[in-house]
Every structure is written in C-alpha cells, then in structure tokens.
PDB file of C-alpha atoms in Angstrom:
ATOM      1  CA  MET A   1     105.802 110.370 114.122  1.00 57.00           C
ATOM      2  CA  SER A   2     104.172 107.825 116.559  1.00 78.00           C
ATOM      3  CA  GLY A   3     101.212 105.729 115.493  1.00 95.00           C
ATOM      4  CA  VAL A   4      98.927 102.849 116.153  1.00 98.00           C
ATOM      5  CA  ILE A   5      98.344  99.376 114.757  1.00 98.00           C
ATOM      6  CA  VAL A   6      94.684  98.545 114.964  1.00 98.00           C
ATOM      7  CA  THR A   7      93.816  94.829 115.005  1.00 98.00           C
ATOM      8  CA  ASN A   8      90.807  93.053 113.626  1.00 97.00           C
ATOM      9  CA  PRO A   9      88.766  95.980 112.185  1.00 98.00           C
ATOM     10  CA  PRO A  10      85.283  95.236 110.751  1.00 98.00           C
ATOM     11  CA  LYS A  11      85.301  94.123 107.108  1.00 98.00           C
ATOM     12  CA  ALA A  12      82.762  94.150 104.324  1.00 98.00           C
ATOM     13  CA  ASP A  13      80.915  90.901 103.741  1.00 98.00           C
ATOM     14  CA  ALA A  14      82.976  88.349 101.649  1.00 98.00           C
ATOM     15  CA  GLU A  15      79.779  87.611  99.348  1.00 98.00           C
ATOM     16  CA  ASP A  16      79.514  91.275  98.570  1.00 98.00           C
ATOM     17  CA  VAL A  17      83.190  91.656  97.802  1.00 98.00           C
ATOM     18  CA  ALA A  18      83.054  88.610  95.488  1.00 98.00           C
ATOM     19  CA  ALA A  19      79.989  90.171  93.675  1.00 98.00           C
ATOM     20  CA  LEU A  20      81.734  93.486  93.228  1.00 98.00           C
ATOM     21  CA  ALA A  21      84.643  91.686  91.656  1.00 98.00           C
ATOM     22  CA  GLY A  22      82.324  91.057  88.618  1.00 98.00           C
ATOM     23  CA  PHE A  23      81.954  94.652  87.794  1.00 98.00           C
ATOM     24  CA  GLY A  24      84.451  97.188  86.369  1.00 98.00           C
ATOM     25  CA  VAL A  25      85.850 100.193  88.319  1.00 98.00           C
ATOM     26  CA  ALA A  26      83.933 102.517  86.057  1.00 98.00           C
ATOM     27  CA  THR A  27      80.655 100.752  86.622  1.00 98.00           C
ATOM     28  CA  VAL A  28      80.961 100.733  90.271  1.00 98.00           C
ATOM     29  CA  SER A  29      82.009 104.361  90.509  1.00 98.00           C
ATOM     30  CA  GLU A  30      79.101 105.351  88.373  1.00 98.00           C
ATOM     31  CA  ALA A  31      76.783 103.139  90.527  1.00 98.00           C
ATOM     32  CA  MET A  32      77.835 105.150  93.552  1.00 98.00           C
ATOM     33  CA  GLY A  33      77.120 108.452  91.945  1.00 97.00           C
ATOM     34  CA  ARG A  34      80.597 108.898  90.236  1.00 97.00           C
ATOM     35  CA  THR A  35      82.395 108.699  93.515  1.00 98.00           C
ATOM     36  CA  GLY A  36      85.024 106.538  95.116  1.00 98.00           C
ATOM     37  CA  LEU A  37      87.785 106.875  92.545  1.00 98.00           C
ATOM     38  CA  LEU A  38      91.245 107.165  94.166  1.00 98.00           C
ATOM     39  CA  GLY A  39      92.457 109.700  91.477  1.00 97.00           C
ATOM     40  CA  THR A  40      94.188 109.178  88.096  1.00 97.00           C
ATOM     41  CA  GLU A  41      97.866 108.656  89.389  1.00 97.00           C
ATOM     42  CA  LEU A  42      97.422 105.143  90.547  1.00 98.00           C
ATOM     43  CA  ARG A  43      98.251 102.951  87.493  1.00 98.00           C
ATOM     44  CA  PRO A  44      98.501  99.268  87.131  1.00 98.00           C
ATOM     45  CA  ILE A  45     101.832  97.536  86.546  1.00 98.00           C
ATOM     46  CA  GLN A  46      99.990  94.858  84.632  1.00 98.00           C
ATOM     47  CA  GLN A  47      97.102  94.666  82.108  1.00 98.00           C
ATOM     48  CA  GLY A  48      93.907  92.724  81.988  1.00 98.00           C
ATOM     49  CA  VAL A  49      93.657  92.047  85.700  1.00 98.00           C
ATOM     50  CA  ARG A  50      90.774  92.994  88.016  1.00 98.00           C
ATOM     51  CA  VAL A  51      90.846  92.287  91.842  1.00 98.00           C
ATOM     52  CA  ALA A  52      88.576  93.105  94.752  1.00 98.00           C
ATOM     53  CA  GLY A  53      89.386  92.721  98.299  1.00 98.00           C
ATOM     54  CA  THR A  54      89.058  94.358 101.777  1.00 98.00           C
ATOM     55  CA  ALA A  55      91.443  97.197 102.658  1.00 99.00           C
ATOM     56  CA  VAL A  56      94.293  96.943 105.124  1.00 98.00           C
ATOM     57  CA  THR A  57      95.503 100.426 105.314  1.00 98.00           C
ATOM     58  CA  VAL A  58      99.048 101.876 105.877  1.00 98.00           C
ATOM     59  CA  LEU A  59      99.948 105.511 106.789  1.00 98.00           C
ATOM     60  CA  GLY A  60     103.741 105.770 106.633  1.00 98.00           C
ATOM     61  CA  TRP A  61     106.652 108.234 106.272  1.00 97.00           C
ATOM     62  CA  PRO A  62     107.908 109.069 102.872  1.00 98.00           C
ATOM     63  CA  GLY A  63     110.935 106.978 102.053  1.00 97.00           C
ATOM     64  CA  ASP A  64     110.333 104.585 104.822  1.00 98.00           C
ATOM     65  CA  ASN A  65     108.612 101.277 104.675  1.00 98.00           C
ATOM     66  CA  LEU A  66     108.603 100.267 108.351  1.00 98.00           C
ATOM     67  CA  MET A  67     104.822 100.333 108.664  1.00 98.00           C
ATOM     68  CA  ILE A  68     104.329  98.165 105.492  1.00 98.00           C
ATOM     69  CA  HIS A  69     106.359  95.524 107.432  1.00 98.00           C
ATOM     70  CA  ALA A  70     103.994  95.907 110.412  1.00 98.00           C
ATOM     71  CA  ALA A  71     100.980  95.774 108.064  1.00 98.00           C
ATOM     72  CA  VAL A  72     101.841  92.342 106.600  1.00 98.00           C
ATOM     73  CA  GLU A  73     101.132  90.779 109.972  1.00 98.00           C
ATOM     74  CA  GLN A  74      97.618  92.255 109.952  1.00 98.00           C
ATOM     75  CA  CYS A  75      96.899  91.036 106.357  1.00 98.00           C
ATOM     76  CA  GLY A  76      94.878  87.817 105.615  1.00 98.00           C
ATOM     77  CA  ALA A  77      93.172  86.002 102.840  1.00 98.00           C
ATOM     78  CA  GLY A  78      90.878  88.263 100.617  1.00 98.00           C
ATOM     79  CA  ASP A  79      92.690  91.473 101.686  1.00 98.00           C
ATOM     80  CA  ILE A  80      94.146  94.295  99.548  1.00 99.00           C
ATOM     81  CA  LEU A  81      97.124  96.265 101.127  1.00 99.00           C
ATOM     82  CA  VAL A  82      96.516 100.044 100.707  1.00 99.00           C
ATOM     83  CA  VAL A  83      99.594 102.309 101.300  1.00 98.00           C
ATOM     84  CA  THR A  84      99.926 106.028 101.548  1.00 98.00           C
ATOM     85  CA  THR A  85     102.402 108.440 103.078  1.00 98.00           C
ATOM     86  CA  THR A  86     102.129 111.638 105.120  1.00 97.00           C
ATOM     87  CA  SER A  87     103.418 113.596 102.267  1.00 97.00           C
ATOM     88  CA  PRO A  88     103.920 112.891  98.536  1.00 97.00           C
ATOM     89  CA  SER A  89     106.631 110.309  97.847  1.00 97.00           C
ATOM     90  CA  THR A  90     107.753 108.303  94.756  1.00 98.00           C
ATOM     91  CA  ASP A  91     110.426 106.236  96.471  1.00 98.00           C
ATOM     92  CA  GLY A  92     110.217 102.374  95.714  1.00 98.00           C
ATOM     93  CA  MET A  93     108.581 101.507  99.086  1.00 98.00           C
ATOM     94  CA  ALA A  94     107.574  97.896  98.151  1.00 98.00           C
ATOM     95  CA  GLY A  95     108.675  95.291  95.637  1.00 98.00           C
ATOM     96  CA  GLU A  96     109.051  91.482  95.107  1.00 98.00           C
ATOM     97  CA  LEU A  97     109.859  90.521  98.731  1.00 98.00           C
ATOM     98  CA  PHE A  98     106.739  92.177 100.022  1.00 98.00           C
ATOM     99  CA  ALA A  99     104.696  90.680  97.343  1.00 98.00           C
ATOM    100  CA  THR A 100     105.951  87.231  98.230  1.00 98.00           C
ATOM    101  CA  ALA A 101     105.070  87.648 101.888  1.00 98.00           C
ATOM    102  CA  LEU A 102     101.653  89.178 101.070  1.00 98.00           C
ATOM    103  CA  ARG A 103     100.805  86.428  98.526  1.00 98.00           C
ATOM    104  CA  GLN A 104     101.641  83.723 101.039  1.00 98.00           C
ATOM    105  CA  ARG A 105      99.042  85.290 103.365  1.00 98.00           C
ATOM    106  CA  GLY A 106      96.389  85.269 100.665  1.00 98.00           C
ATOM    107  CA  VAL A 107      96.495  88.967  99.894  1.00 98.00           C
ATOM    108  CA  ARG A 108      94.962  89.790  96.545  1.00 98.00           C
ATOM    109  CA  GLY A 109      96.989  92.779  95.524  1.00 98.00           C
ATOM    110  CA  LEU A 110      98.614  96.099  96.536  1.00 99.00           C
ATOM    111  CA  VAL A 111      97.598  99.682  96.061  1.00 99.00           C
ATOM    112  CA  ILE A 112     100.395 102.091  96.866  1.00 98.00           C
ATOM    113  CA  ASN A 113     100.210 105.893  96.679  1.00 98.00           C
ATOM    114  CA  ALA A 114     103.974 105.989  96.333  1.00 98.00           C
ATOM    115  CA  GLY A 115     106.724 104.197  94.402  1.00 98.00           C
ATOM    116  CA  LEU A 116     106.762 100.485  93.524  1.00 98.00           C
ATOM    117  CA  ARG A 117     109.708  98.527  92.239  1.00 98.00           C
ATOM    118  CA  ASP A 118     110.546  94.969  90.983  1.00 98.00           C
ATOM    119  CA  THR A 119     107.654  95.200  88.713  1.00 98.00           C
ATOM    120  CA  GLN A 120     108.852  92.569  86.281  1.00 98.00           C
ATOM    121  CA  GLU A 121     109.110  90.133  89.221  1.00 98.00           C
ATOM    122  CA  LEU A 122     105.738  91.159  90.519  1.00 98.00           C
ATOM    123  CA  ARG A 123     104.138  90.304  87.122  1.00 98.00           C
ATOM    124  CA  GLU A 124     105.918  87.007  86.987  1.00 98.00           C
ATOM    125  CA  LEU A 125     104.655  86.165  90.546  1.00 98.00           C
ATOM    126  CA  GLY A 126     101.215  87.083  89.426  1.00 98.00           C
ATOM    127  CA  PHE A 127     100.668  89.591  92.160  1.00 98.00           C
ATOM    128  CA  PRO A 128      98.692  92.473  90.958  1.00 98.00           C
ATOM    129  CA  ALA A 129      99.887  96.061  91.979  1.00 98.00           C
ATOM    130  CA  TRP A 130      98.679  99.590  91.364  1.00 98.00           C
ATOM    131  CA  ALA A 131     101.177 102.449  92.145  1.00 98.00           C
ATOM    132  CA  ARG A 132     101.648 106.296  91.838  1.00 98.00           C
ATOM    133  CA  ALA A 133     105.181 105.640  90.472  1.00 98.00           C
ATOM    134  CA  VAL A 134     107.716 103.042  89.553  1.00 98.00           C
ATOM    135  CA  SER A 135     111.043 103.759  91.154  1.00 98.00           C
ATOM    136  CA  ALA A 136     114.222 101.726  91.991  1.00 98.00           C
ATOM    137  CA  GLN A 137     114.958 104.128  94.861  1.00 97.00           C
ATOM    138  CA  GLY A 138     115.181 102.311  98.128  1.00 95.00           C
ATOM    139  CA  THR A 139     113.799 103.172 101.541  1.00 97.00           C
ATOM    140  CA  VAL A 140     114.688 103.111 105.204  1.00 98.00           C
ATOM    141  CA  LYS A 141     112.865 101.491 108.161  1.00 97.00           C
ATOM    142  CA  ALA A 142     113.194 104.169 111.003  1.00 97.00           C
ATOM    143  CA  THR A 143     109.920 106.062 111.468  1.00 96.00           C
ATOM    144  CA  GLY A 144     106.593 105.122 113.149  1.00 97.00           C
ATOM    145  CA  GLY A 145     103.280 105.202 111.350  1.00 98.00           C
ATOM    146  CA  SER A 146      99.905 103.563 111.491  1.00 98.00           C
ATOM    147  CA  VAL A 147      98.087 100.480 110.266  1.00 98.00           C
ATOM    148  CA  ASN A 148      94.373 100.056 109.787  1.00 98.00           C
ATOM    149  CA  VAL A 149      93.478 103.647 110.295  1.00 98.00           C
ATOM    150  CA  PRO A 150      91.460 105.792 107.812  1.00 98.00           C
ATOM    151  CA  VAL A 151      93.729 107.236 105.023  1.00 98.00           C
ATOM    152  CA  ALA A 152      93.092 109.687 102.212  1.00 98.00           C
ATOM    153  CA  ILE A 153      94.048 109.072  98.723  1.00 98.00           C
ATOM    154  CA  GLY A 154      92.907 111.133  95.712  1.00 97.00           C
ATOM    155  CA  GLY A 155      90.401 113.037  97.760  1.00 97.00           C
ATOM    156  CA  GLN A 156      88.882 109.717  99.050  1.00 98.00           C
ATOM    157  CA  VAL A 157      88.855 108.208 102.436  1.00 98.00           C
ATOM    158  CA  VAL A 158      89.726 104.507 102.682  1.00 98.00           C
ATOM    159  CA  ARG A 159      88.963 102.817 105.918  1.00 98.00           C
ATOM    160  CA  PRO A 160      90.091  99.376 106.976  1.00 98.00           C
ATOM    161  CA  GLY A 161      87.574  96.763 105.779  1.00 98.00           C
ATOM    162  CA  ASP A 162      86.233  98.911 102.985  1.00 98.00           C
ATOM    163  CA  VAL A 163      86.045  97.297  99.525  1.00 98.00           C
ATOM    164  CA  ILE A 164      88.879  97.993  97.211  1.00 99.00           C
ATOM    165  CA  LEU A 165      88.347  97.196  93.518  1.00 98.00           C
ATOM    166  CA  ALA A 166      91.000  97.767  90.883  1.00 98.00           C
ATOM    167  CA  ASP A 167      91.529  97.140  87.212  1.00 98.00           C
ATOM    168  CA  ASP A 168      92.998  98.691  84.169  1.00 98.00           C
ATOM    169  CA  ASP A 169      91.055 101.766  84.594  1.00 98.00           C
ATOM    170  CA  GLY A 170      92.173 102.628  88.136  1.00 98.00           C
ATOM    171  CA  VAL A 171      91.038 102.094  91.805  1.00 98.00           C
ATOM    172  CA  VAL A 172      87.791 102.681  93.482  1.00 98.00           C
ATOM    173  CA  VAL A 173      86.768 102.375  97.258  1.00 99.00           C
ATOM    174  CA  VAL A 174      83.396 101.198  98.196  1.00 98.00           C
ATOM    175  CA  PRO A 175      82.465 101.894 101.914  1.00 98.00           C
ATOM    176  CA  ARG A 176      81.852  98.652 103.628  1.00 98.00           C
ATOM    177  CA  GLU A 177      78.332  99.589 104.742  1.00 98.00           C
ATOM    178  CA  ARG A 178      77.448 100.362 101.032  1.00 98.00           C
ATOM    179  CA  ALA A 179      78.835  97.215  99.552  1.00 98.00           C
ATOM    180  CA  ARG A 180      75.500  95.371  99.146  1.00 98.00           C
ATOM    181  CA  GLU A 181      73.761  98.397  97.909  1.00 98.00           C
ATOM    182  CA  THR A 182      76.493  99.060  95.425  1.00 98.00           C
ATOM    183  CA  VAL A 183      76.218  95.424  94.171  1.00 98.00           C
ATOM    184  CA  ARG A 184      72.567  96.105  93.308  1.00 98.00           C
ATOM    185  CA  LYS A 185      73.128  99.346  91.658  1.00 98.00           C
ATOM    186  CA  SER A 186      75.998  97.945  89.624  1.00 98.00           C
ATOM    187  CA  GLU A 187      73.840  95.154  88.360  1.00 98.00           C
ATOM    188  CA  ALA A 188      71.147  97.571  87.384  1.00 98.00           C
ATOM    189  CA  ARG A 189      73.646  99.754  85.568  1.00 97.00           C
ATOM    190  CA  GLU A 190      75.040  96.802  83.702  1.00 97.00           C
ATOM    191  CA  ALA A 191      71.484  95.800  82.658  1.00 97.00           C
ATOM    192  CA  GLU A 192      70.771  99.280  81.262  1.00 96.00           C
ATOM    193  CA  GLU A 193      74.176  99.150  79.360  1.00 97.00           C
ATOM    194  CA  ALA A 194      73.448  95.758  77.859  1.00 97.00           C
ATOM    195  CA  GLU A 195      70.157  97.237  76.568  1.00 97.00           C
ATOM    196  CA  ALA A 196      71.994 100.321  75.206  1.00 98.00           C
ATOM    197  CA  ARG A 197      74.665  98.178  73.557  1.00 97.00           C
ATOM    198  CA  ALA A 198      72.010  96.141  71.842  1.00 98.00           C
ATOM    199  CA  ALA A 199      70.351  99.217  70.589  1.00 98.00           C
ATOM    200  CA  PHE A 200      73.630 100.628  69.304  1.00 98.00           C
ATOM    201  CA  LEU A 201      74.360  97.444  67.536  1.00 98.00           C
ATOM    202  CA  ASP A 202      70.819  97.824  65.927  1.00 98.00           C
ATOM    203  CA  GLY A 203      71.856 101.256  64.649  1.00 98.00           C
ATOM    204  CA  GLU A 204      70.247 103.480  67.265  1.00 98.00           C
ATOM    205  CA  LEU A 205      72.119 106.795  68.039  1.00 98.00           C
ATOM    206  CA  GLY A 206      72.895 107.916  71.566  1.00 98.00           C
ATOM    207  CA  LEU A 207      71.350 111.299  70.538  1.00 98.00           C
ATOM    208  CA  ASP A 208      67.999 109.672  70.293  1.00 98.00           C
ATOM    209  CA  ARG A 209      68.297 107.058  73.044  1.00 97.00           C
ATOM    210  CA  TYR A 210      69.218 109.444  75.630  1.00 96.00           C
ATOM    211  CA  GLY A 211      67.056 112.280  74.365  1.00 97.00           C
ATOM    212  CA  LEU A 212      69.993 114.545  73.712  1.00 98.00           C
ATOM    213  CA  ARG A 213      68.631 116.393  70.630  1.00 97.00           C
ATOM    214  CA  GLY A 214      66.515 118.472  72.944  1.00 97.00           C
ATOM    215  CA  THR A 215      69.552 119.241  75.075  1.00 98.00           C
ATOM    216  CA  LEU A 216      71.391 120.495  72.040  1.00 98.00           C
ATOM    217  CA  GLU A 217      68.493 122.668  70.951  1.00 97.00           C
ATOM    218  CA  ARG A 218      68.214 124.089  74.575  1.00 97.00           C
ATOM    219  CA  LEU A 219      71.892 124.980  74.496  1.00 98.00           C
ATOM    220  CA  GLY A 220      71.508 126.865  71.184  1.00 97.00           C
ATOM    221  CA  VAL A 221      73.561 124.198  69.102  1.00 97.00           C
ATOM    222  CA  THR A 222      72.388 124.428  65.488  1.00 95.00           C
ATOM    223  CA  TYR A 223      72.846 122.321  62.420  1.00 96.00           C
ATOM    224  CA  VAL A 224      74.202 124.150  59.189  1.00 93.00           C
ATOM    225  CA  SER A 225      75.426 122.772  55.924  1.00 92.00           C
ATOM    226  CA  TYR A 226      79.123 123.031  55.009  1.00 90.00           C
ATOM    227  CA  GLU A 227      78.142 125.762  52.339  1.00 87.00           C
ATOM    228  CA  GLU A 228      76.213 127.557  55.067  1.00 87.00           C
ATOM    229  CA  TYR A 229      78.909 127.607  57.643  1.00 90.00           C
ATOM    230  CA  SER A 230      80.345 131.156  58.167  1.00 77.00           C
ATOM    231  CA  GLY A 231      83.481 130.455  60.001  1.00 67.00           C
ATOM    232  CA  PRO A 232      86.717 132.280  59.037  1.00 66.00           C
ATOM    233  CA  PRO A 233      88.806 130.688  56.222  1.00 65.00           C
ATOM    234  CA  LEU A 234      91.772 128.725  57.113  1.00 65.00           C
ATOM    235  CA  GLY A 235      94.880 130.839  57.874  1.00 61.00           C
ATOM    236  CA  GLU A 236      92.790 133.852  58.865  1.00 58.00           C
ATOM    237  CA  HIS A 237      92.727 134.989  62.569  1.00 55.00           C
ATOM    238  CA  ALA A 238      90.153 137.073  64.265  1.00 51.00           C
ATOM    239  CA  GLY A 239      90.954 140.812  63.845  1.00 53.00           C
ATOM    240  CA  GLY A 240      93.184 140.459  60.735  1.00 51.00           C
ATOM    241  CA  GLU A 241      94.702 138.372  58.018  1.00 49.00           C
ATOM    242  CA  ALA A 242      97.127 135.557  58.424  1.00 47.00           C
ATOM    243  CA  GLY A 243     100.684 136.838  59.175  1.00 48.00           C
ATOM    244  CA  SER A 244      99.573 140.278  60.292  1.00 43.00           C
TER     245      SER A 244
END
C-alpha cells in the first residue's frame, strides 16, 4: 500500500472550534440534523472529559502504526489525531509514548478506530482518547499509508481540518465549512432545552409540551383502565394455555 502525506490542509476557524467545545456531542449532532456521529464503537478511556479540535487524519494498515509516526510531525496545537485502518483492526496501535509526543505538540486528544493500550498511563498523563478497542497487542512499522486524507469512520467522512468533538457520549465530526453555522444552531438548541428543562421542573409533561397526545391518538394508541385491559392472563400464550 503506497500513500501520501498531505501538509498544511485548511482548518476550521479556532474561534468556532472553541465555541463548539462548549456543547455536548449529542447537542451538536442534533443541531446538524442528527448527523456526524462516528458510530457507537468509539468509547472514551476516561470519564468526564470533553475536547474539541481540528482533525489530523491517518489511514494505515491493520496492525501497523508506521503512519501514526508520520502523522505526529503533521500535528500541532489544537489538533486531534484521528486514526483508522484499511480494514477492521483491534491491535493496540497507540499508547503512552505516542500520547507523550502528541501532548508535547499541543494535540488535544486521540480518536482511533482500532486498538489502544497503556490506558492507565494515558489517564495519568491527562491525555484524552477514544478507541474502538483496548488491546495490549503490539504492531509493526512496515506498510505505507496516508496522512491528512479523507477517511471514513462509522459511515461518516472525516477530512483534515474538520472539527472533532468528543465526550462521554462518543465522537462527532463537524465539516469545517459548517462549523460557524453549527455553533449558532447548537446555541439555539441549548436555549430550547433550557426552556424545556424549566417547564419540566414546573411539572409540565413532554406529552403536552411537544403536542404528543395528538400523535398518540393518530397512531391509534388508547387509554384503558387496568380493569378494562383485556390482555391475556400471565402464564398464558396465544393459541393455548401455559405449558401446552
């Protein structure tokens, strides 16, 4: 596998990245129309941490971390390193030594669609990471790949310079051209949620606030008392008695 290392790609504006860091992954994804989530397999190795930064991307070979070494040189302050492989892999492709080098360059975190190791040491370093798997299995440095090219994770495309936001709920990508728009939409969504939260604290029900009673009626969902409920007694199955 040959490849390329792309230098100096365009990046999202730093002010927009900082603003997005103030929102949760769920809020930002909803603000973009429930898009951008990099799947459910990427999980944090720590809790209570949220980071946002611009993506430096890596496309490597399973079980081979050569291109992560190449990517470190392309990383700078405010970046998040995003790694994936040409086919599924759970080998421990990165750990404490990579985190030390990345942290020294001002990188804010690591998202790896493969295995990660040295998780205790990463937590002690205070270097946030999200990974598909945790594995002590080592790797080689023998196969070419690419840095700062578009990559696909969880059905989403991540380009170099896009915004990556990660927290306890997972990871979301915001296309760099949509960063400012997404900030505005996230602010509006948080304002709506604040109003709903106040209403719920005052006793209002979601059924009424969101007009869902009409939806239930339209779907044919009815209210009956316990005495009126005509479901089968416990222990009976459709078509016969229990044990038949």
